[in-house]
Amino acid sequence: HSWEFSHDGVSHSHTSHDLAYESLSSIDFYRYAMDRIGRSPNVDFLPGTRVSAVEDHRDYVLIHTNKGVIQSSSVVDTRPAVDDSPTLNQIFHGAEIQVDGDVFDPNTVGLMTDMSVDQDGFRFTYVLPYSNSRALIEETRFSPRKGHRDILKARLTRSINRLAQSRAFNIIRQEQGCLPMTAGTANVSETPNIVKAGASGGAIRGATGYAFARIQSWARLCAQSMVESNKPCPHPPDPVWLSKMDALFLRVIKNEPRLAPVLFMAMAQRVPPQVFVRFLSDECKVLDFFRVARSFPKTPFLSELIRVEKRAV
């Protein structure tokens, strides 16, 4: 029921009895999806198939693969954009560990702890405890570059040793990834019969990197569209005000990474937990965003707006 933030020796927690932090195992989700696919008579799963080109021929679509050409009336394309240049990348490297002793509080998630800025940008440690002795620990970094793997691994080792309190531990599994953080990602159809989805189709919330709930909402809409019109639909576009505000937030963090921990700590300390959760998720309202913006120092945002206006002239 608690989410913790810390920076420069100062910590703050959000606590709510109405909200709960949930964790869903990717392998459980994968098995559930594969079971549904296996029981669907009108779905074929073709693992190991590489797509080289997708062509819209107005009345049909041709999908060129290493196993031949497939013809379809429409396509949902979730392949990442090859030349995508996000404002920032959210890069993480983590490990689930079992410690010989009770060192974690299972009721408190370390959402953004030990926040700091170094020569490589803004970073923090994410701690998701499953019990008093087992937790997922992730080193996360916001950076224009996609590298940092060795830096993250070294930092993760230090964080694990610190959080394990010098006790023995076993690494159960490891995970890593890179999420593009760009506000207002194009989420319209490339052609009437080809719909972009996933990261390149607007699934990821630019300012936070959150995507899972957004993808589930889109999947329901897309399934409904297929039933009603036999055509898929793209991700719903974010409101213009949200895209512009997210873009401004990301530019400030990119241009002045030293401000990132200040901004997130200000948000944690001055914004109620319900508003904070809505801001991070896909339920952010105009009033929520203004309450978040009111918690921030105004000068860096005004300076960035002036810089953008000068470039536009």
C-alpha positions in Angstrom: 0.0 0.0 0.0 3.0 2.4 0.1 5.3 3.8 -2.7 8.6 5.2 -1.6 10.8 7.9 -3.2 14.2 8.9 -2.0 17.0 11.4 -3.1 20.0 12.7 -1.4 19.2 11.1 2.0 15.6 12.3 2.0 12.7 9.8 1.6 9.0 10.2 1.2 6.2 7.6 0.9 2.7 7.6 -0.6 0.3 5.5 1.4 -3.2 4.5 0.4 -5.7 1.9 1.6 -7.8 2.3 -1.6 -4.9 1.5 -4.0 -2.8 -1.6 -4.3 0.4 -2.1 -6.3 0.1 -5.2 -8.5 2.7 -7.4 -10.2 1.9 -9.7 -13.1 4.5 -12.3 -14.1 5.2 -12.1 -17.8 5.5 -15.9 -18.1 2.0 -16.3 -16.6 0.6 -13.8 -19.0 2.4 -15.4 -21.9 1.1 -18.9 -21.0 -2.5 -17.5 -20.6 -2.3 -15.9 -24.0 -0.8 -19.0 -25.7 -3.5 -21.1 -24.1 -6.2 -18.8 -25.5 -4.5 -18.9 -28.9 -4.2 -22.7 -28.8 -8.0 -23.0 -28.1 -8.9 -20.6 -30.9 -9.8 -22.5 -34.2 -9.4 -19.4 -36.3 -5.9 -18.3 -35.1 -2.6 -19.6 -36.3 0.6 -19.0 -34.4 3.8 -19.0 -36.6 6.9 -18.7 -34.3 10.2 -18.0 -35.8 8.7 -16.1 -38.8 10.5 -13.0 -39.9 8.6 -10.3 -41.7 10.6 -8.3 -44.3 7.8 -6.2 -45.8 4.1 -5.4 -45.5 2.4 -4.2 -48.7 -1.1 -2.7 -48.9 -2.8 -3.5 -52.3 -6.0 -1.7 -51.4 -8.2 -4.8 -51.5 -5.7 -7.0 -49.6 -2.4 -6.9 -47.8 0.7 -9.0 -48.7 3.1 -10.0 -45.8 6.5 -11.1 -47.1 8.2 -13.5 -44.6 11.1 -15.9 -44.6 8.4 -18.7 -44.9 6.6 -17.3 -47.9 4.0 -14.6 -48.6 0.8 -14.4 -46.6 -2.3 -12.6 -47.9 -4.7 -10.9 -45.5 -7.5 -8.3 -45.6 -5.8 -6.2 -42.8 -2.7 -6.2 -40.6 -1.9 -5.1 -37.0 1.9 -4.3 -37.2 3.6 -4.2 -33.7 7.2 -4.2 -35.0 9.2 -1.4 -33.5 10.2 1.5 -35.7 13.7 1.0 -37.0 14.6 4.8 -37.2 12.7 5.8 -34.1 14.5 8.6 -32.2 12.8 9.0 -28.8 13.3 12.0 -26.6 14.6 9.7 -23.9 15.1 6.0 -23.3 14.1 4.3 -20.1 16.8 1.6 -19.7 16.6 -0.9 -16.9 18.5 -4.0 -15.7 17.2 -6.0 -12.8 17.4 -9.2 -10.8 14.9 -11.0 -8.6 16.8 -12.2 -5.5 16.2 -14.4 -2.5 18.0 -13.2 0.6 19.0 -15.3 3.6 17.0 -13.2 6.1 14.2 -10.7 6.4 15.4 -7.4 4.8 12.4 -6.1 2.8 9.0 -4.6 3.7 6.5 -6.4 1.5 4.0 -3.6 2.0 6.3 -0.9 0.5 7.4 -0.6 -3.1 10.6 1.4 -3.7 9.2 3.1 -6.8 12.0 5.6 -7.3 14.7 5.3 -4.6 18.3 6.5 -4.3 17.7 8.9 -7.2 20.8 10.7 -8.4 22.4 12.2 -11.5 25.9 11.4 -12.8 27.8 11.9 -16.0 25.5 9.5 -17.8 22.2 11.1 -16.7 19.4 10.5 -14.3 19.1 7.1 -12.5 17.2 5.4 -9.7 16.7 2.0 -8.0 13.3 0.3 -8.2 12.5 -2.3 -5.5 9.5 -4.5 -5.7 9.3 -6.9 -2.7 7.4 -10.2 -2.9 8.1 -11.1 0.7 10.4 -10.1 3.6 13.2 -12.0 1.9 12.5 -11.9 -1.9 12.3 -8.9 -4.2 12.9 -7.6 -7.7 15.6 -4.9 -7.8 16.1 -2.8 -10.9 18.5 -0.1 -11.8 16.8 2.3 -14.2 18.2 5.2 -16.2 16.7 7.9 -18.4 19.1 8.7 -21.2 19.1 9.9 -24.9 21.4 6.9 -25.6 20.5 3.2 -25.5 23.7 1.9 -24.0 24.7 1.8 -20.3 24.4 -2.0 -20.0 27.7 -2.4 -18.2 27.1 0.7 -16.0 23.6 -0.6 -15.0 24.9 -4.1 -14.2 27.7 -2.7 -12.0 25.3 -0.3 -10.2 22.8 -3.2 -9.8 25.4 -5.3 -8.0 26.1 -2.4 -5.6 22.3 -1.9 -5.0 21.7 -5.6 -4.3 24.6 -5.8 -1.8 23.3 -2.7 0.0 19.7 -3.8 0.1 20.6 -7.4 1.1 22.4 -5.8 4.1 25.5 -8.0 3.5 23.5 -11.2 3.9 23.9 -14.1 1.4 21.4 -14.1 -1.5 20.6 -16.1 -4.6 19.7 -14.6 -8.0 16.5 -16.2 -9.2 16.2 -14.5 -12.6 17.3 -11.4 -14.4 15.6 -9.0 -16.8 16.5 -6.0 -18.9 14.9 -3.7 -21.4 14.7 -0.3 -23.1 11.5 1.7 -23.4 11.2 4.7 -25.7 9.9 7.8 -24.0 8.4 10.2 -26.6 5.1 12.1 -26.2 2.6 12.1 -29.0 3.9 9.0 -30.8 2.1 8.6 -34.2 -0.8 6.2 -33.6 -2.7 6.5 -36.9 -3.0 3.8 -39.5 -0.2 3.7 -42.1 -2.8 2.8 -44.7 -6.5 1.9 -44.4 -5.6 -1.8 -44.0 -2.4 -1.6 -41.9 -2.6 -0.5 -38.3 0.4 0.3 -36.2 0.3 -0.9 -32.6 2.7 -1.3 -29.7 5.6 1.0 -29.0 5.6 2.5 -32.5 1.8 3.0 -32.5 1.4 5.0 -29.3 1.1 2.3 -26.7 3.7 3.8 -24.3 2.9 6.9 -22.2 5.7 9.2 -23.1 6.3 10.8 -19.7 6.3 7.6 -17.7 7.0 4.6 -20.0 3.8 2.9 -18.7 2.2 0.7 -21.4 0.6 -2.5 -20.1 -2.8 -1.1 -19.1 -2.9 1.0 -22.3 -2.3 -2.0 -24.4 -5.1 -4.0 -22.7 -7.5 -1.1 -23.3 -6.5 -0.9 -26.9 -6.8 -4.7 -27.4 -10.4 -4.6 -26.2 -11.2 -1.8 -28.6 -9.5 -3.5 -31.4 -11.3 -6.8 -30.8 -14.6 -4.9 -30.8 -13.7 -3.2 -34.0 -12.8 -6.5 -35.7 -16.2 -7.9 -34.6 -18.2 -4.9 -35.8 -16.3 -3.9 -39.0 -13.8 -6.7 -39.7 -11.1 -4.0 -39.4 -8.6 -3.4 -36.6 -8.3 0.1 -35.0 -5.1 1.9 -33.9 -4.4 3.1 -30.3 -6.6 6.0 -29.3 -4.6 9.2 -29.5 -3.7 11.0 -26.3 -5.4 14.3 -25.7 -3.5 17.2 -27.3 -3.0 18.9 -23.9 -1.5 15.7 -22.4 0.9 15.1 -25.3 2.2 18.7 -25.2 2.6 18.6 -21.4 4.4 15.2 -21.5 6.7 16.5 -24.3 7.6 19.6 -22.2 8.3 17.4 -19.1 10.6 15.1 -21.2 12.5 18.0 -22.8 13.2 19.6 -19.4 14.5 16.2 -18.0 16.6 15.7 -21.2 18.1 19.2 -21.2 18.6 19.4 -17.5 18.9 15.9 -16.0 20.0 17.3 -12.7 16.4 18.5 -12.2 14.9 15.1 -12.6 15.2 13.9 -8.9 14.1 17.4 -7.8 10.9 17.1 -9.9 10.0 13.6 -8.9 10.6 14.3 -5.2 8.5 17.5 -5.5 5.7 15.4 -7.1 6.0 12.7 -4.4 5.9 15.2 -1.5 3.2 17.6 -2.8 0.7 15.5 -4.8 -1.9 13.2 -3.2 -1.4 9.5 -3.9 -4.6 9.2 -6.0 -3.6 12.1 -8.2 0.0 10.7 -8.5 -1.3 7.3 -9.6 -3.6 8.8 -12.2 -0.7 10.9 -13.5 1.5 7.8 -13.9 -1.3 5.7 -15.4 -3.6 6.3 -18.3 -6.3 8.1 -16.3 -4.6 11.5 -16.0 -7.2 14.3 -16.1 -6.5 18.0 -16.8 -6.9 19.0 -13.2 -4.5 16.2 -12.1 -1.8 17.5 -14.4 -2.2 21.0 -13.1 -1.9 19.8 -9.6 1.3 17.9 -10.6 2.6 21.0 -12.5 1.9 23.2 -9.5 4.3 21.0 -7.4 7.2 21.7 -9.8 9.6 24.7 -9.8 8.4 27.0 -12.6 11.6 28.4 -14.0 12.9 25.4 -16.0 9.6 24.9 -17.7 9.2 28.5 -18.6 12.7 28.6 -19.9 12.1 25.5 -22.1 8.8 27.0 -23.4 10.7 30.2 -24.4 13.5 28.1 -26.0 10.9 26.3 -28.1 9.2 29.5 -29.1 12.5 31.0 -30.2 13.3 28.0 -32.4 9.8 28.2 -34.0 10.3 31.9 -35.0 
